[in-house]
Amino acid sequence: MDTYILSIESSCDETSMAIVKNGCIDIATVVLSQMNTHANYGGVVPEIASRMHVESITIVLEELLTKAGMTIDKIDAIAVTYGPGLIGSLLIGLTAAKTLAYIYKKPLVPVHHIAGHIYANNLNKKMEFPLIALVVSGGHTELVYMKEHYSFKKIGGTLDDAVGEAYDKVARVLDLSYPGGPVIDNLASTGTDQYDLPIPLNDHSFNFSFSGLKSAVINLKHNEEQRGNMVNKNNLATSFQNRVIEILSKKTMNALKEYQVNNLIIAGGVSANKGLRNKMDKLCEENNINLSYPDFKYCTDNATMIGAAGYYAYKLGRRADLNLKAEATCNLE
Ligand code: KG4
Ligand code: ZN
């Protein structure tokens, strides 16, 4: 029997819904991004984000059902991101999910946003275990060990800024557009690594720190300007990105070795980074690691990944009732 999950994601600035079959087949997905609005402010404005979710959520649902050619009575369960994320944004998706679950008498399945990013990798080909997941996004930088489906052991994380956040802040300082990740990624491919920036938290732990590197970029630009010089943005983007990739790749390869795992998945918005992909492709080939990334369209926030994760949560019997709360921060479990 096939299982159809209707999933909802609204943790940040994308209003998204999807219908996913058996945790791996994207029947239909709708993503309504607010990115152009927030770009005017150089970052996500929480109050605007939640208002826009309210305006979009029913339109997204109607479009989804039309696209899928399905009605809600054919759905087995409603999966929803309950956290982490912006509380006002989460609340809109959560309220929609509870309403649908209540009216149509469907089970409500709570999904952690990071579980969603990880399970975006199940939409390409089935995930193989045990694995290490490197989750790199605007809100997270985590290394997670998974022995089997839906078993998450966080082995390290950022002590301050998330890597995507550092990309966005550095882009802002360099007067580049928001979101900064893709812009810096493109610039980095054309520059040379000529700036002396530190490799952040270059130790034997699995933790990360990006605020020092970010500050180093800001100070460097400031000092050059004081001397009447302009920084070369392409070269600075290259140096910044090289340090980021160096530390992410080093700690990920160390984790694979320590946990004796040869399956690696990379997830989250920053997994779209071309420089990171090139480096990881090379390292994984040299070390016989089976590497997977999501399709580009599943790297940034979307409900399809929540439907993929939601399927396994549903099969494990995870359920929430109408008291399910939105959580700005919560542990991956
Ligand atoms: O996963 P996501 O859509 O949202 C969160 O859950 O945070 O990730 C968004 C982040 C932004 O910080 C954006 O700058 C970054 O992913 N990003 C990238 C690239 N594409 C998106 N960072 C580096 N290189 C990219 N190509
Ligand atoms: Zn995300």
Short mmCIF file of C-alpha atoms and ligand atoms in Angstrom, two decimals:
data_model
loop_
_atom_site.label_atom_id
_atom_site.label_comp_id
_atom_site.label_asym_id
_atom_site.label_seq_id
_atom_site.Cartn_x
_atom_site.Cartn_y
_atom_site.Cartn_z
CA MET A 1 0.00 0.00 0.00
CA ASP A 2 1.35 3.39 -0.93
CA THR A 3 1.53 6.12 1.70
CA TYR A 4 0.87 9.74 0.82
CA ILE A 5 2.03 12.51 3.13
CA LEU A 6 0.86 16.09 2.77
CA SER A 7 3.63 18.24 4.23
CA ILE A 8 3.91 21.86 5.29
CA GLU A 9 7.03 23.98 5.81
CA SER A 10 6.95 27.62 6.94
CA SER A 11 9.87 27.93 9.36
CA CYS A 12 11.51 30.93 7.71
CA ASP A 13 10.68 32.79 4.49
CA GLU A 14 9.32 30.05 2.25
CA THR A 15 5.67 29.01 2.36
CA SER A 16 5.74 25.49 1.01
CA MET A 17 3.50 22.44 0.76
CA ALA A 18 4.07 19.08 -0.90
CA ILE A 19 2.58 15.65 -1.39
CA VAL A 20 5.20 12.92 -1.09
CA LYS A 21 4.66 9.22 -1.80
CA ASN A 22 6.44 6.58 0.30
CA GLY A 23 9.05 9.04 1.60
CA CYS A 24 10.84 9.29 -1.72
CA ILE A 25 8.55 10.36 -4.59
CA ASP A 26 7.66 14.03 -5.09
CA ILE A 27 4.07 13.94 -6.34
CA ALA A 28 3.73 17.73 -6.23
CA THR A 29 5.52 20.61 -4.55
CA VAL A 30 4.72 24.30 -4.26
CA VAL A 31 7.28 26.74 -2.83
CA LEU A 32 6.37 30.38 -2.49
CA SER A 33 9.52 32.27 -1.59
CA GLN A 34 9.47 35.70 0.06
CA MET A 35 13.13 36.22 -0.77
CA ASN A 36 12.62 39.26 -3.03
CA THR A 37 10.73 41.09 -0.28
CA HIS A 38 13.33 40.38 2.40
CA ALA A 39 16.16 41.26 -0.01
CA ASN A 40 15.08 44.90 0.38
CA TYR A 41 16.11 44.70 4.06
CA GLY A 42 19.26 42.60 3.61
CA GLY A 43 17.78 39.69 5.61
CA VAL A 44 14.57 38.06 6.79
CA VAL A 45 12.27 40.38 8.75
CA PRO A 46 10.29 38.03 11.05
CA GLU A 47 7.13 40.16 11.30
CA ILE A 48 6.90 40.53 7.51
CA ALA A 49 7.62 36.80 7.07
CA SER A 50 4.70 35.69 9.26
CA ARG A 51 2.28 38.13 7.62
CA MET A 52 3.26 36.87 4.19
CA HIS A 53 2.80 33.24 5.29
CA VAL A 54 -0.75 34.11 6.36
CA GLU A 55 -1.46 35.62 2.94
CA SER A 56 0.04 32.68 1.02
CA ILE A 57 -0.87 29.54 2.90
CA THR A 58 -4.33 28.81 1.46
CA ILE A 59 -3.21 29.80 -2.06
CA VAL A 60 -0.30 27.35 -1.77
CA LEU A 61 -2.66 24.58 -0.62
CA GLU A 62 -5.06 25.13 -3.53
CA GLU A 63 -2.21 25.21 -6.01
CA LEU A 64 -0.74 22.02 -4.52
CA LEU A 65 -3.96 20.02 -4.80
CA THR A 66 -4.50 21.21 -8.38
CA LYS A 67 -0.93 20.33 -9.31
CA ALA A 68 -1.17 16.86 -7.70
CA GLY A 69 -4.69 16.22 -9.05
CA MET A 70 -5.55 14.84 -5.61
CA THR A 71 -8.01 15.53 -2.83
CA ILE A 72 -7.12 15.51 0.86
CA ASP A 73 -9.15 12.37 1.61
CA LYS A 74 -6.47 10.37 -0.33
CA ILE A 75 -3.78 11.61 2.09
CA ASP A 76 -2.59 9.31 4.90
CA ALA A 77 -1.10 11.95 7.21
CA ILE A 78 -0.21 15.63 7.56
CA ALA A 79 3.45 16.32 8.37
CA VAL A 80 4.55 19.73 9.55
CA THR A 81 7.71 21.54 10.62
CA TYR A 82 7.21 22.44 14.30
CA GLY A 83 10.74 23.90 14.76
CA PRO A 84 13.34 25.20 14.85
CA GLY A 85 12.65 28.49 13.08
CA LEU A 86 10.97 31.85 13.42
CA ILE A 87 8.13 31.39 15.86
CA GLY A 88 5.62 33.58 13.99
CA SER A 89 6.40 31.82 10.72
CA LEU A 90 6.21 28.33 12.22
CA LEU A 91 2.85 29.11 13.79
CA ILE A 92 1.20 29.70 10.41
CA GLY A 93 2.22 26.33 8.94
CA LEU A 94 1.42 24.62 12.22
CA THR A 95 -2.06 26.12 12.40
CA ALA A 96 -2.75 25.10 8.79
CA ALA A 97 -1.57 21.54 9.52
CA LYS A 98 -3.67 21.24 12.68
CA THR A 99 -6.72 22.58 10.87
CA LEU A 100 -6.36 20.06 8.02
CA ALA A 101 -5.69 17.20 10.45
CA TYR A 102 -8.76 18.13 12.49
CA ILE A 103 -11.18 18.68 9.61
CA TYR A 104 -10.10 15.65 7.57
CA LYS A 105 -9.40 13.42 10.61
CA LYS A 106 -5.80 12.70 9.57
CA PRO A 107 -2.85 11.92 11.84
CA LEU A 108 -0.59 14.91 12.53
CA VAL A 109 3.15 14.13 12.31
CA PRO A 110 5.68 16.59 13.80
CA VAL A 111 8.92 17.00 11.85
CA HIS A 112 12.12 18.74 12.96
CA HIS A 113 13.34 21.12 10.25
CA ILE A 114 16.84 19.57 10.20
CA ALA A 115 15.39 16.06 9.82
CA GLY A 116 13.71 17.49 6.73
CA HIS A 117 16.97 18.85 5.31
CA ILE A 118 18.62 15.47 5.89
CA TYR A 119 15.76 13.54 4.25
CA ALA A 120 15.94 15.76 1.15
CA ASN A 121 18.63 13.20 0.29
CA ASN A 122 16.07 10.39 0.23
CA LEU A 123 14.40 12.07 -2.76
CA ASN A 124 17.36 11.32 -5.06
CA LYS A 125 18.10 7.78 -4.09
CA LYS A 126 17.41 5.89 -0.87
CA MET A 127 19.67 6.87 2.02
CA GLU A 128 22.11 4.18 3.14
CA PHE A 129 23.13 3.63 6.75
CA PRO A 130 25.06 4.19 8.89
CA LEU A 131 25.76 7.69 7.65
CA ILE A 132 27.15 11.06 8.63
CA ALA A 133 25.10 14.11 7.66
CA LEU A 134 26.68 17.53 7.31
CA VAL A 135 23.81 20.00 7.67
CA VAL A 136 24.77 23.47 6.49
CA SER A 137 22.12 26.16 6.21
CA GLY A 138 21.27 29.73 7.17
CA GLY A 139 20.38 28.60 10.69
CA HIS A 140 22.49 25.46 11.22
CA THR A 141 25.90 23.91 10.90
CA GLU A 142 25.78 20.40 12.32
CA LEU A 143 27.37 17.02 12.00
CA VAL A 144 24.88 14.23 12.70
CA TYR A 145 25.50 10.49 12.96
CA MET A 146 22.62 8.22 11.90
CA LYS A 147 22.79 4.51 12.61
CA GLU A 148 19.44 3.88 10.93
CA HIS A 149 16.31 5.68 9.78
CA TYR A 150 15.20 8.46 12.09
CA SER A 151 17.97 7.96 14.63
CA PHE A 152 19.85 11.23 15.03
CA LYS A 153 22.97 11.74 17.11
CA LYS A 154 24.36 15.24 16.92
CA ILE A 155 28.14 14.97 17.16
CA GLY A 156 29.00 18.63 16.63
CA GLY A 157 27.60 22.02 15.76
CA THR A 158 28.36 25.68 15.51
CA LEU A 159 29.23 27.56 18.66
CA ASP A 160 28.06 30.88 17.18
CA ASP A 161 27.00 31.78 13.62
CA ALA A 162 25.69 29.20 11.17
CA VAL A 163 27.72 28.96 7.99
CA GLY A 164 24.92 30.34 5.77
CA GLU A 165 24.48 33.20 8.21
CA ALA A 166 28.21 34.01 7.88
CA TYR A 167 27.85 33.97 4.08
CA ASP A 168 24.89 36.35 4.28
CA LYS A 169 26.64 38.73 6.69
CA VAL A 170 29.87 38.80 4.70
CA ALA A 171 27.83 39.49 1.55
CA ARG A 172 26.12 42.37 3.28
CA VAL A 173 29.45 43.90 4.33
CA LEU A 174 30.67 43.60 0.73
CA ASP A 175 27.44 45.30 -0.51
CA LEU A 176 26.31 42.15 -2.31
CA SER A 177 22.68 41.10 -2.61
CA TYR A 178 20.73 38.82 -0.26
CA PRO A 179 20.92 35.86 0.13
CA GLY A 180 24.69 36.13 0.00
CA GLY A 181 25.61 32.45 -0.31
CA PRO A 182 25.03 32.00 -4.04
CA VAL A 183 26.53 35.43 -4.84
CA ILE A 184 29.75 34.74 -2.90
CA ASP A 185 29.88 31.24 -4.38
CA ASN A 186 29.83 32.72 -7.90
CA LEU A 187 32.39 35.43 -7.10
CA ALA A 188 34.64 32.88 -5.40
CA SER A 189 34.94 30.87 -8.59
CA THR A 190 36.49 33.87 -10.37
CA GLY A 191 38.93 35.19 -7.74
CA THR A 192 42.28 34.14 -6.29
CA ASP A 193 42.88 33.28 -2.66
CA GLN A 194 45.13 36.22 -1.75
CA TYR A 195 43.74 37.39 1.60
CA ASP A 196 45.14 36.18 4.89
CA LEU A 197 42.05 34.92 6.75
CA PRO A 198 42.05 32.42 9.64
CA ILE A 199 40.75 28.86 9.41
CA PRO A 200 38.07 29.04 12.14
CA LEU A 201 38.13 26.63 15.12
CA ASN A 202 40.74 24.48 13.46
CA ASP A 203 40.86 21.84 16.20
CA HIS A 204 40.05 18.15 16.69
CA SER A 205 36.46 18.69 17.81
CA PHE A 206 33.42 18.39 15.53
CA ASN A 207 32.27 21.89 16.45
CA PHE A 208 32.39 24.95 14.23
CA SER A 209 32.69 28.69 14.72
CA PHE A 210 32.19 31.23 11.98
CA SER A 211 31.89 34.54 13.81
CA GLY A 212 35.70 35.00 14.00
CA LEU A 213 36.09 34.45 10.27
CA LYS A 214 33.21 36.83 9.59
CA SER A 215 34.79 39.49 11.83
CA ALA A 216 38.15 38.97 10.11
CA VAL A 217 36.52 39.79 6.75
CA ILE A 218 34.85 42.89 8.23
CA ASN A 219 38.09 44.10 9.85
CA LEU A 220 40.10 43.45 6.72
CA LYS A 221 37.70 45.51 4.59
CA HIS A 222 37.64 48.28 7.19
CA ASN A 223 41.46 48.42 7.45
CA GLU A 224 41.89 48.52 3.67
CA GLU A 225 39.38 51.35 3.43
CA GLN A 226 41.19 53.29 6.18
CA ARG A 227 44.30 53.07 4.01
CA GLY A 228 42.30 54.38 1.06
CA ASN A 229 42.25 50.99 -0.69
CA MET A 230 39.30 49.01 -2.05
CA VAL A 231 39.15 45.29 -1.34
CA ASN A 232 38.93 43.03 -4.34
CA LYS A 233 35.53 41.39 -3.73
CA ASN A 234 36.22 38.39 -5.95
CA ASN A 235 39.48 37.59 -4.19
CA LEU A 236 38.00 38.18 -0.74
CA ALA A 237 35.04 35.91 -1.62
CA THR A 238 37.53 33.24 -2.73
CA SER A 239 39.59 33.48 0.47
CA PHE A 240 36.49 33.43 2.68
CA GLN A 241 34.93 30.50 0.85
CA ASN A 242 38.19 28.52 0.85
CA ARG A 243 38.48 28.81 4.65
CA VAL A 244 34.86 27.75 5.09
CA ILE A 245 35.26 24.75 2.80
CA GLU A 246 38.56 23.79 4.38
CA ILE A 247 37.09 23.51 7.87
CA LEU A 248 33.79 21.91 6.82
CA SER A 249 35.55 19.28 4.72
CA LYS A 250 38.24 18.56 7.31
CA LYS A 251 35.82 18.00 10.20
CA THR A 252 33.42 15.98 8.05
CA MET A 253 36.19 13.66 6.88
CA ASN A 254 37.39 13.30 10.51
CA ALA A 255 33.85 12.38 11.60
CA LEU A 256 33.57 9.71 8.89
CA LYS A 257 36.86 8.24 10.06
CA GLU A 258 36.06 8.34 13.77
CA TYR A 259 32.61 6.79 13.32
CA GLN A 260 33.88 4.34 10.69
CA VAL A 261 31.16 5.31 8.29
CA ASN A 262 31.39 5.42 4.50
CA ASN A 263 28.07 7.10 3.65
CA LEU A 264 27.97 10.89 3.70
CA ILE A 265 25.08 13.20 2.95
CA ILE A 266 25.28 16.96 2.76
CA ALA A 267 22.11 18.95 3.33
CA GLY A 268 20.71 22.46 3.79
CA GLY A 269 20.93 25.64 1.73
CA VAL A 270 24.74 25.77 1.74
CA SER A 271 24.89 22.26 0.23
CA ALA A 272 24.14 24.05 -3.06
CA ASN A 273 27.63 25.60 -2.83
CA LYS A 274 29.66 24.68 -5.90
CA GLY A 275 33.02 25.04 -4.19
CA LEU A 276 31.94 22.75 -1.34
CA ARG A 277 30.57 20.18 -3.79
CA ASN A 278 33.79 20.15 -5.83
CA LYS A 279 35.95 19.67 -2.75
CA MET A 280 33.72 16.97 -1.22
CA ASP A 281 33.43 15.11 -4.54
CA LYS A 282 37.20 14.92 -4.73
CA LEU A 283 37.76 13.91 -1.09
CA CYS A 284 34.99 11.30 -1.14
CA GLU A 285 36.30 9.75 -4.34
CA GLU A 286 39.82 9.51 -2.87
CA ASN A 287 38.48 7.94 0.33
CA ASN A 288 35.81 5.65 -1.16
CA ILE A 289 32.97 7.50 0.53
CA ASN A 290 29.47 7.21 -0.90
CA LEU A 291 28.43 10.88 -1.15
CA SER A 292 24.96 12.32 -1.73
CA TYR A 293 23.52 15.83 -1.99
CA PRO A 294 19.91 16.83 -2.55
CA ASP A 295 18.86 18.05 -6.00
CA PHE A 296 19.43 21.82 -6.09
CA LYS A 297 15.70 22.46 -5.75
CA TYR A 298 15.59 20.51 -2.48
CA CYS A 299 18.67 22.21 -0.91
CA THR A 300 16.91 25.34 0.34
CA ASP A 301 13.71 25.23 2.39
CA ASN A 302 10.86 23.21 0.88
CA ALA A 303 8.03 20.99 2.11
CA THR A 304 9.07 18.00 -0.02
CA MET A 305 11.90 17.23 2.40
CA ILE A 306 9.44 17.48 5.31
CA GLY A 307 7.20 14.95 3.52
CA ALA A 308 10.16 12.59 3.03
CA ALA A 309 11.14 12.78 6.71
CA GLY A 310 7.47 12.78 7.74
CA TYR A 311 6.94 9.41 6.05
CA TYR A 312 9.56 7.72 8.27
CA ALA A 313 8.28 9.53 11.37
CA TYR A 314 4.75 8.37 10.47
CA LYS A 315 5.90 4.75 9.99
CA LEU A 316 7.57 4.90 13.41
CA GLY A 317 4.26 5.97 14.93
CA ARG A 318 5.24 9.53 15.76
CA ARG A 319 2.12 11.57 16.27
CA ALA A 320 1.20 14.96 17.66
CA ASP A 321 -2.14 16.27 18.83
CA LEU A 322 -3.66 19.69 18.46
CA ASN A 323 -1.50 20.95 21.35
CA LEU A 324 1.64 20.69 19.23
CA LYS A 325 3.73 23.81 19.86
CA ALA A 326 5.96 25.79 17.54
CA GLU A 327 9.52 25.81 18.90
CA ALA A 328 12.09 28.44 17.94
CA THR A 329 14.87 26.12 19.10
CA CYS A 330 14.62 22.38 19.70
CA ASN A 331 16.86 19.34 19.64
CA LEU A 332 16.92 17.07 16.62
CA GLU A 333 15.18 13.83 17.63
O1 KG4 B 1 18.31 25.80 4.19
P1 KG4 B 1 18.01 27.21 3.91
O2 KG4 B 1 17.09 27.55 2.75
O3 KG4 B 1 17.36 27.92 5.14
C1 KG4 B 1 17.66 27.62 6.46
O4 KG4 B 1 17.12 26.63 7.00
O5 KG4 B 1 18.51 28.37 7.00
O6 KG4 B 1 19.42 27.93 3.72
C2 KG4 B 1 19.54 29.26 3.35
C3 KG4 B 1 21.01 29.63 3.41
C4 KG4 B 1 21.28 31.11 3.20
O7 KG4 B 1 22.13 31.55 4.23
C5 KG4 B 1 21.98 31.17 1.85
O8 KG4 B 1 22.91 32.23 1.73
C6 KG4 B 1 22.68 29.81 1.81
O9 KG4 B 1 21.74 28.92 2.37
N1 KG4 B 1 23.02 29.39 0.45
C7 KG4 B 1 24.30 29.22 0.06
C8 KG4 B 1 24.23 28.86 -1.32
N2 KG4 B 1 22.92 28.80 -1.68
C9 KG4 B 1 22.19 29.12 -0.57
N3 KG4 B 1 25.45 29.36 0.71
C10 KG4 B 1 26.58 29.14 0.03
N4 KG4 B 1 26.62 28.81 -1.28
C11 KG4 B 1 25.47 28.66 -1.99
N5 KG4 B 1 25.53 28.32 -3.28
ZN ZN B 2 16.33 25.22 6.27
#
